[in-house]
Coordinates of C-alpha atoms and ligand atoms in Angstrom, one line a residue:
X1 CA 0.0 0.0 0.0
X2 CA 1.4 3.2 -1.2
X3 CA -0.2 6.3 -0.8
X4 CA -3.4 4.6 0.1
X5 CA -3.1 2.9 -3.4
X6 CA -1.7 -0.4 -4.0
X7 CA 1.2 -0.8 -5.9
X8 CA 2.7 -4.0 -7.5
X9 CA 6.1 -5.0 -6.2
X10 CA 6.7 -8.0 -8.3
X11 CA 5.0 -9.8 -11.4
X12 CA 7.0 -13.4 -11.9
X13 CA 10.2 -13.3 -9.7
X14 CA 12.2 -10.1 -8.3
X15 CA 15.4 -11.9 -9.6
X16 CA 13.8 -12.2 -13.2
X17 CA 12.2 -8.8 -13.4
X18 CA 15.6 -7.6 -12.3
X19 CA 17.2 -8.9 -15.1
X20 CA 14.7 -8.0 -17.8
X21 CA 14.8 -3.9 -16.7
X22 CA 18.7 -3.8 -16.5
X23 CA 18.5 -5.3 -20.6
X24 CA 14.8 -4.4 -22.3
X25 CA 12.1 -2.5 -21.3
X26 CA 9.4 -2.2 -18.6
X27 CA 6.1 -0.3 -18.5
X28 CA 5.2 0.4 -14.4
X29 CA 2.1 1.9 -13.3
X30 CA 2.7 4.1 -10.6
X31 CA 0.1 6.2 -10.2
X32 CA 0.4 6.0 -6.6
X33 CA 3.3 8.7 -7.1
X34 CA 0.1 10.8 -6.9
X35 CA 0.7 14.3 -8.1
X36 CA -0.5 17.1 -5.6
X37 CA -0.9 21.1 -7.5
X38 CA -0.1 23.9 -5.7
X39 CA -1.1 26.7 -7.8
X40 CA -2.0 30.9 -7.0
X41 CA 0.4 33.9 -6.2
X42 CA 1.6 32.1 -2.8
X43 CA 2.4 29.2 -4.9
X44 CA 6.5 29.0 -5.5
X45 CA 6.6 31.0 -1.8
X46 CA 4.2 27.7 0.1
X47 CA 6.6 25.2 -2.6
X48 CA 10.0 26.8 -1.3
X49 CA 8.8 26.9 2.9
X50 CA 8.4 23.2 2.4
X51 CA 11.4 22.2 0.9
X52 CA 15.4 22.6 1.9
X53 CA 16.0 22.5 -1.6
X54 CA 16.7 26.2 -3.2
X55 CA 14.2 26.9 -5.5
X56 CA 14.6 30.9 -6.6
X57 CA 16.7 29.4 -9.7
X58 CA 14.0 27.1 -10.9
X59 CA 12.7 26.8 -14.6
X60 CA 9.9 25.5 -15.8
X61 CA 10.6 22.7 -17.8
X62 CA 12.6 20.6 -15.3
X63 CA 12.3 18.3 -12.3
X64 CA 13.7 18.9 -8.6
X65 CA 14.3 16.2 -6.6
X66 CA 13.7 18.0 -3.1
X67 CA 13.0 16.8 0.2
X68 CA 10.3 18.0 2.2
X69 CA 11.4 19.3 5.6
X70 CA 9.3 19.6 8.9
X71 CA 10.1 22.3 11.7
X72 CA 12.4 20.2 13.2
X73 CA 14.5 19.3 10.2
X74 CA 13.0 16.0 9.9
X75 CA 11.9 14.5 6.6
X76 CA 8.0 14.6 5.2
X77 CA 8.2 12.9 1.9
X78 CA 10.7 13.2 -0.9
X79 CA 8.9 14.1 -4.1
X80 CA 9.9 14.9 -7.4
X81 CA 8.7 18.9 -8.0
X82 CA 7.8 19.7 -11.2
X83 CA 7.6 23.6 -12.1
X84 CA 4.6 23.5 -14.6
X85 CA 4.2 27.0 -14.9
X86 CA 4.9 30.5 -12.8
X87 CA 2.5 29.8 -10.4
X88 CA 1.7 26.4 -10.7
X89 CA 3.7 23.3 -9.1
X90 CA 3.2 19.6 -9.0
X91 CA 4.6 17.8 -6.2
X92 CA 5.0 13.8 -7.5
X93 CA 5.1 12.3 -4.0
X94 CA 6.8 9.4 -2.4
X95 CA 4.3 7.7 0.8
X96 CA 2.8 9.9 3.1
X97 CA -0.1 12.8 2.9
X98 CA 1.8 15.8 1.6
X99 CA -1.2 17.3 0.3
X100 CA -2.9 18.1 4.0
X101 CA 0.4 19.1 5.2
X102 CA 0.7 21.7 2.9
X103 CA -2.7 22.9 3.2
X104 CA -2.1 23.1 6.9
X105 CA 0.7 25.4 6.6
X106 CA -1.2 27.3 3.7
X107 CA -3.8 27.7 6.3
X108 CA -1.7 28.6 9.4
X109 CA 0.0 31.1 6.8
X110 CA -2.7 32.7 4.8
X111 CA -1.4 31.9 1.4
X112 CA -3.0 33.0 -1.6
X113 CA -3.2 29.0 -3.1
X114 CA -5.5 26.6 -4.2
X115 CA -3.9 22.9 -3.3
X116 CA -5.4 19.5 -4.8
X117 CA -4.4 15.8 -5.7
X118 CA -4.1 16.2 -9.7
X119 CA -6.1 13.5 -11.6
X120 CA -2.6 12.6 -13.2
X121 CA -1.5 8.8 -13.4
X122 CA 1.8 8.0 -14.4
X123 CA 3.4 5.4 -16.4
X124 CA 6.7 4.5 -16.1
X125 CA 9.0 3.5 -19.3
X126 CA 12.4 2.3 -17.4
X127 CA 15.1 -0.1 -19.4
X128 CA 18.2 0.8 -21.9
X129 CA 15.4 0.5 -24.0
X130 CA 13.3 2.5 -22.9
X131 CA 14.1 5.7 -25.5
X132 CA 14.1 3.3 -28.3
X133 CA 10.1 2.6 -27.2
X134 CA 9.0 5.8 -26.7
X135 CA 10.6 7.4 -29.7
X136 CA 8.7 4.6 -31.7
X137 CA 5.3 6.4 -30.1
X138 CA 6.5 9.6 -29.9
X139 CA 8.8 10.3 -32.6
X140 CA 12.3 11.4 -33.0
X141 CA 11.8 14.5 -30.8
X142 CA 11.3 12.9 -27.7
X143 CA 15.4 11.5 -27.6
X144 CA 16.4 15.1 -27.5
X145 CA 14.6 15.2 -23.5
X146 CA 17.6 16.0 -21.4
X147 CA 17.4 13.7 -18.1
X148 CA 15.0 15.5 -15.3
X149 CA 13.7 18.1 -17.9
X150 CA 10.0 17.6 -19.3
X151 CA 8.2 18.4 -22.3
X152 CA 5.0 17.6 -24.0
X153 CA 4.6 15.2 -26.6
X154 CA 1.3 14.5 -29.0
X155 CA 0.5 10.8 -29.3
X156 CA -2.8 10.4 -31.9
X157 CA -3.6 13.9 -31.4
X158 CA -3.6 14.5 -27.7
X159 CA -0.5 16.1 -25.9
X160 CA 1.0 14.2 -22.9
X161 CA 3.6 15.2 -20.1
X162 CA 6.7 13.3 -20.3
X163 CA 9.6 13.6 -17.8
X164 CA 13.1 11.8 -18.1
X165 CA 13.0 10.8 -14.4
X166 CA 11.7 7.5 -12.4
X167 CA 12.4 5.6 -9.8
X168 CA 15.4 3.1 -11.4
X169 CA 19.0 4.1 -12.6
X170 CA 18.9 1.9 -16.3
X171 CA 17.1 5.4 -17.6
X172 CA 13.5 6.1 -18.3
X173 CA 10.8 8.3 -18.6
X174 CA 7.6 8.9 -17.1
X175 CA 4.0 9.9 -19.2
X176 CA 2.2 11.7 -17.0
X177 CA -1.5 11.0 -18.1
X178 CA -4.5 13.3 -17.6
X179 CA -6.5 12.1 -20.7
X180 CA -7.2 8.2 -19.2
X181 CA -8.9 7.7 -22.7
X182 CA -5.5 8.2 -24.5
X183 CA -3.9 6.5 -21.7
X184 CA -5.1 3.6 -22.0
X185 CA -5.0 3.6 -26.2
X186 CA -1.2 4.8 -25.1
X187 CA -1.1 1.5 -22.9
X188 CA -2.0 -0.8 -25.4
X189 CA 0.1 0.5 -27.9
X190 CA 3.4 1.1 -25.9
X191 CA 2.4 -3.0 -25.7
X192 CA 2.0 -3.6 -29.1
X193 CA 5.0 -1.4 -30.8
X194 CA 7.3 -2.6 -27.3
X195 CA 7.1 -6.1 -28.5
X196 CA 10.6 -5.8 -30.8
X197 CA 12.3 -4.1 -27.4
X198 CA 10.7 -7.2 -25.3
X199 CA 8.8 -4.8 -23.4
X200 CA 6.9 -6.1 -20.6
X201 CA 4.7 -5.0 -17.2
X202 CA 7.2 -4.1 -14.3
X203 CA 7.5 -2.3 -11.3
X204 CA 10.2 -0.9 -9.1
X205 CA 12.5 -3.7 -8.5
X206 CA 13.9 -3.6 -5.1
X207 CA 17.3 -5.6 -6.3
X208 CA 18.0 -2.1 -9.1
X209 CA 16.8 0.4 -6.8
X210 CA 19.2 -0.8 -3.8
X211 CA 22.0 -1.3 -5.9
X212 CA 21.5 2.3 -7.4
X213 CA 21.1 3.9 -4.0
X214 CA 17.5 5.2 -4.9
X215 CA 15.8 5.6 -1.2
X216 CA 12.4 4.5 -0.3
X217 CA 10.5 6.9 2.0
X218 CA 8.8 5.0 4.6
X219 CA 11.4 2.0 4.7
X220 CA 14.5 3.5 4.2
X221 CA 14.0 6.9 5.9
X222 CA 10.9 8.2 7.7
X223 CA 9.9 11.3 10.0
X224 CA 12.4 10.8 12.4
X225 CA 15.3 11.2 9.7
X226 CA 17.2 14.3 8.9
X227 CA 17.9 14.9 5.4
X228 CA 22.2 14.8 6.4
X229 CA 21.2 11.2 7.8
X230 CA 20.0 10.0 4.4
X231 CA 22.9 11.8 2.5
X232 CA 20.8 14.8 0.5
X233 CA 23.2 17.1 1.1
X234 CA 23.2 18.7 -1.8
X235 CA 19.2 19.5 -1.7
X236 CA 20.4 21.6 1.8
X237 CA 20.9 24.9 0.9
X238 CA 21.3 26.7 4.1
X239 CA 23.4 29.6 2.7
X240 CA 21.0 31.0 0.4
X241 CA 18.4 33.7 1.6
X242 CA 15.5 31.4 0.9
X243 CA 12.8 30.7 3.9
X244 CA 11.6 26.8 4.5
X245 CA 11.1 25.1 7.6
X246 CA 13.5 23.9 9.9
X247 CA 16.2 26.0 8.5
X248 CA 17.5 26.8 12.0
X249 CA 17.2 23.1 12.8
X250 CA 19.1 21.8 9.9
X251 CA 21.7 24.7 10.6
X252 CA 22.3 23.0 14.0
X253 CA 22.0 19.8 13.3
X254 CA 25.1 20.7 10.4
X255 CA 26.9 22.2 12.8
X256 CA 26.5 19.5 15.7
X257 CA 27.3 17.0 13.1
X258 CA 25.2 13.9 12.2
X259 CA 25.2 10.7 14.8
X260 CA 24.2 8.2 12.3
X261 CA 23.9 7.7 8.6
X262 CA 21.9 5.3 5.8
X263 CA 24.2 3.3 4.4
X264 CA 24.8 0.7 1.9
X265 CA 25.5 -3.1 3.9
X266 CA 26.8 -6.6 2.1
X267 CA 26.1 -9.3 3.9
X268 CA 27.0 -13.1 3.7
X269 CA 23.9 -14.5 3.3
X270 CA 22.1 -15.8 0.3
X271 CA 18.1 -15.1 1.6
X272 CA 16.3 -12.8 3.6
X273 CA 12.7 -11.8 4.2
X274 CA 12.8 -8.4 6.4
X275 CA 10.1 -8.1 8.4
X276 CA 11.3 -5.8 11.2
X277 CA 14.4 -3.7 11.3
X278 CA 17.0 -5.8 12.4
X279 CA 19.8 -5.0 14.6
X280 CA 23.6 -4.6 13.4
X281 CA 26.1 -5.4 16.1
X282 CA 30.0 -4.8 16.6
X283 CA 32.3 -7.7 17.4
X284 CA 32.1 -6.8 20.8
X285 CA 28.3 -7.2 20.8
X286 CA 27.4 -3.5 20.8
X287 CA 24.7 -2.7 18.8
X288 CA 25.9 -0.3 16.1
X289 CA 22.7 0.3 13.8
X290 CA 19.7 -1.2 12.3
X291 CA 19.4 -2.7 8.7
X292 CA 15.7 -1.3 6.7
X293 CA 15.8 -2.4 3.5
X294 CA 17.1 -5.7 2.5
X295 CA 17.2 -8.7 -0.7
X296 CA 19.8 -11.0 -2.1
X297 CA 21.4 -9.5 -5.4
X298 CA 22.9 -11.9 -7.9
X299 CA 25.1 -9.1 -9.0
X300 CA 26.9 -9.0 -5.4
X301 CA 26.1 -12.8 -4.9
X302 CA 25.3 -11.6 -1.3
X303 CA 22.2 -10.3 0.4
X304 CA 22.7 -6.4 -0.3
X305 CA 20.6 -3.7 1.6
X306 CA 20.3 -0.2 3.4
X307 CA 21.4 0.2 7.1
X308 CA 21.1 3.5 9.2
X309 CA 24.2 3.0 10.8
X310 CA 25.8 4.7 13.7
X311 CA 28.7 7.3 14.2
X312 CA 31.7 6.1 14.1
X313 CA 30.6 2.7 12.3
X314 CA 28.9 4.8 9.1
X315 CA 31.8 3.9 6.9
X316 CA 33.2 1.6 4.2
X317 CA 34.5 -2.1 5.0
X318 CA 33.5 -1.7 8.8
X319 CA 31.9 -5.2 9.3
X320 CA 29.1 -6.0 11.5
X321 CA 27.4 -9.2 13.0
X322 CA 23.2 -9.6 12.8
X323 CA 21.2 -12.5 13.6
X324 CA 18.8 -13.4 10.8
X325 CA 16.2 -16.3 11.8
X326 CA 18.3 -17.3 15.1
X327 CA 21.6 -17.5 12.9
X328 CA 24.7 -15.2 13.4
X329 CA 25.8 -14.1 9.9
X330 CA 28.8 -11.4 8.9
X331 CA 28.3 -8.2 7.0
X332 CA 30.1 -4.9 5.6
X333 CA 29.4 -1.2 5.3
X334 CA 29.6 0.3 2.2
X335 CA 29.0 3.7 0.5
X336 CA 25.6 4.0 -1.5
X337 CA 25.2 3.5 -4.5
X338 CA 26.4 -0.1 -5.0
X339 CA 27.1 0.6 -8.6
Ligands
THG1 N1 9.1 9.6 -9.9 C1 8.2 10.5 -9.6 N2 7.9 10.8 -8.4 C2 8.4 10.0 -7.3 C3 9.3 9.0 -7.6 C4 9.7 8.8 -8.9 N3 8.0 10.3 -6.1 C5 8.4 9.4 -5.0 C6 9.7 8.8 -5.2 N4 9.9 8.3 -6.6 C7 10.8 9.8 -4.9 N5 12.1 9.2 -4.9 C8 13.0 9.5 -5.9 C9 14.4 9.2 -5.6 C10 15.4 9.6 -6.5 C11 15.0 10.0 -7.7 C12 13.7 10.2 -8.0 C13 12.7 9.9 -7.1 C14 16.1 10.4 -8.7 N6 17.2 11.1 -8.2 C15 18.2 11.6 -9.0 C16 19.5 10.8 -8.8 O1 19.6 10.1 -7.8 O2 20.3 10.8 -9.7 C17 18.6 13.0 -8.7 C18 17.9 14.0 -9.5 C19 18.2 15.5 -9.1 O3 19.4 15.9 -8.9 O4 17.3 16.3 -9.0 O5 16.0 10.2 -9.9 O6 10.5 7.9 -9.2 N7 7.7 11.3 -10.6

C-alpha cells in the first residue's frame, strides 16, 4: 500500500524482473506517485517553505528532486517537484499525505493558493530500452529530452507530459497522463510497438533500486530522519536567503554534526525476508545500527541492503554481525550507491 493505493512490487520473480529492466524494457504503473498542484500567487513562496531545496533558480521545464522538511529538520516525503508553470507546481510524491500538510501550513500562513491531488497517473517506461520505445510512439523529438527536464509530446492527437525521471538508474521516462482515454490507447500501444524491445509490465525492483542507492521513504528513511542522515546534502541549501522550515534546525543539526547515517550493507547470506528492522552489532556485541531495506542481489552474490548506521561505524568495510532467523551471519558497510 502506497499512498493509500496499491502498488505491485513483483509480477513473476524479483530476480527475473531484475534482469529483464537492466536489458529491455518495462512499462510500471505508478500512479500512486500521486501528483499534488499547488497553484496561485503564494504558490513558488508555500513550494520553497516546504522544501530545503533552493528553488529561486527554478525553470519550468525541469524536475527537482527536493525533500520535504518539517520544523524540526526532519523528513516529510521526498517528491519529485515539477515547475509546470509561474504559479503552478506539481509535487510527485513518495508515501505519506503531503497534500494536507501543505494545506495546513497554507492555512496557518494565509497563502494565496489553491492545493489539490491532480487526476494525473503515471506510467513509467524504465530499461536501456526505454528511448528506443517511446521514440517509436512519440517520434524522434522525444530523444532530444535531457534527463529531469519535461516536455510535452502528442501521441494520436492528444498532448501528454513526459519527464526523463523514475524511480530506477537503467534510464526512463515517465508519461504523466490526464487524458485516461488516451492512456489507455497509449497503454496498449506502448504493448504492441514494445514487443521488438521485449517490453513487458514491471515495477520498481527492489534488487535495481538498492544497488542504485535510490531511497524509499517509509522504509528506508521516515519522520524521524534528517535529510544529512540519508545523505541529501546537496538539496540543503542553508546559505541562500531562501525561507523553509526547519532551516535553524538543519543549521544545527550541520553544525552538531550527524550521529548516524543510511548506508549501503553486504552481507554473507544468500536469503532474507525483512520483516522488522534488524539489529547490526559490533564484534564486541554492541549494537551499532539497524538494517531497513534488504534482498539478495545476484550481481553481489550476497544479500545487499540499506542500514542507518551509527557514528563512528557509518563507513566503508566496517563489518558487523546480525542475527537473521536465530543464525549469526557477517556483513560490511559500504557507500551508496552499490554501482
Ligand atoms: N518519480 C516521480 N515521483 C516520485 C518518484 C519517482 N515520487 C516518489 C519517489 N519516486 C521519490 N524518490 C526518488 C528518488 C530519487 C530520484 C527520483 C525519485 C532520482 N534522483 C536523481 C538521482 O539520484 O540521480 C537526482 C535528481 C536530481 O538531482 O534532482 O532520480 O521515481 N515522478
Amino acid at each position: 500500500v502506497y499512498n493509500h493505493m496499491l502498488l505491485p512490487t513483483v509480477f513473476k520473480s524479483i530476480e527475473e524482473e531484475y534482469h529483464h529492466l537492466k536489458e529491455h524494457v518495462q512499462v510500471w504503473d505508478v500512479s500512486v506517485q500521486r501528483e499534488i498542484e499547488i497553484r496561485g500567487k503564494d504558490s513558488s513562496k508555500l513550494v520553497q517553505l516546504m522544501t530545503s531545496r533552493d528553488l529561486s533558480k527554478t525553470k519550468i521545464g525541469k524536475c527537482y528532486y527536493s525533500p520535504l522538511i518539517d520544523n524540526k529538520g526532519n523528513l516529510v516525503n521526498d517528491p519529485v517537484l515539477f515547475k509546470l508553470k509561474e504559479n503552478l507546481w506539481r509535487i510527485s510524491i513518495a508515501d505519506s499525505d503531503v497534500m494536507l500538510f501543505a494545506k495546513g501550513l497554507a492555512i496557518g500562513g494565509s497563502f494565496d493558493v489553491e492545493i489539490y491531488e491532480s487526476k494525473v497517473n503515471t506510467l513509467g517506461i524504465q530499461g536501456p530500452k526505454s528511448q528506443k520505445l517511446m521514440e517509436k510512439v512519440f517520434g524522434k523529438k522525444i530523444t532530444e529530452l535531457k534527463f529531469f527536464n519535461f516536455d510535452y509530446y502528442n501521441f494520436q492527437g492528444v498532448k501528454h507530459m513526459v519527464s526523463k525521471t523514475g524511480f530506477s538508474k537503467q534510464t526512463g521516462y515517465e508519461i504523466h497522463i490526464e487524458n485516461i482515454e488516451s492512456g489507455l490507447k497509449l497503454y496498449d500501444h506502448l504493448f504492441d510497438l514494445g514487443k521488438e524491445f521485449n517490453v513487458k509490465p514491471g515495477c520498481p525492483n527492489i534488487i535495481e533500486r538498492i544497488e542504485s542507492g535510490l531511497l524509499s521513504y517509509g522504509n528506508d528513511m521516515d519522520n524521524q530522519n534528517n535529510p544529512y542522515e540519508c545523505g541529501f546534502d546537496k538539496y540543503v541549501n542553508l546559505d541562500s536567503s531562501i525561507n523553509f522550515l526547519g532551516k535553524d534546525s538543519l543549521k544545527k543539526i550541520k553544525a552538531e554534526g550527524i550521529k548516524r547515517k543510511l548506508m549501503g550493507v553486504k552481507i554473507d547470506i544468500n536469503e532474507i525476508n525483512l520483516t522488522k528492522e534488524e539489529i547490526l552489532y559490533n564484534e564486541e556485541g554492541k549494537e551499532i545500527g539497524f538494517l531497513r531495506s534488504a534482498i539478495f542481489s545476484p550481481t553481489f552474490n550476497k544479500v545487499i541492503g540499506i542500514a542507518l548506521v551509527d557514528k563512528p561505524y557509518f563507513k566503508e568495510s566496517e563489518s558487523f554481525k546480525i542475527i537473521i532467523n536465530g543464525k549469526t551471519s557477517v556483513g560490511k558497510v559500504c557507500n551508496l550507491p552499490f554501482v
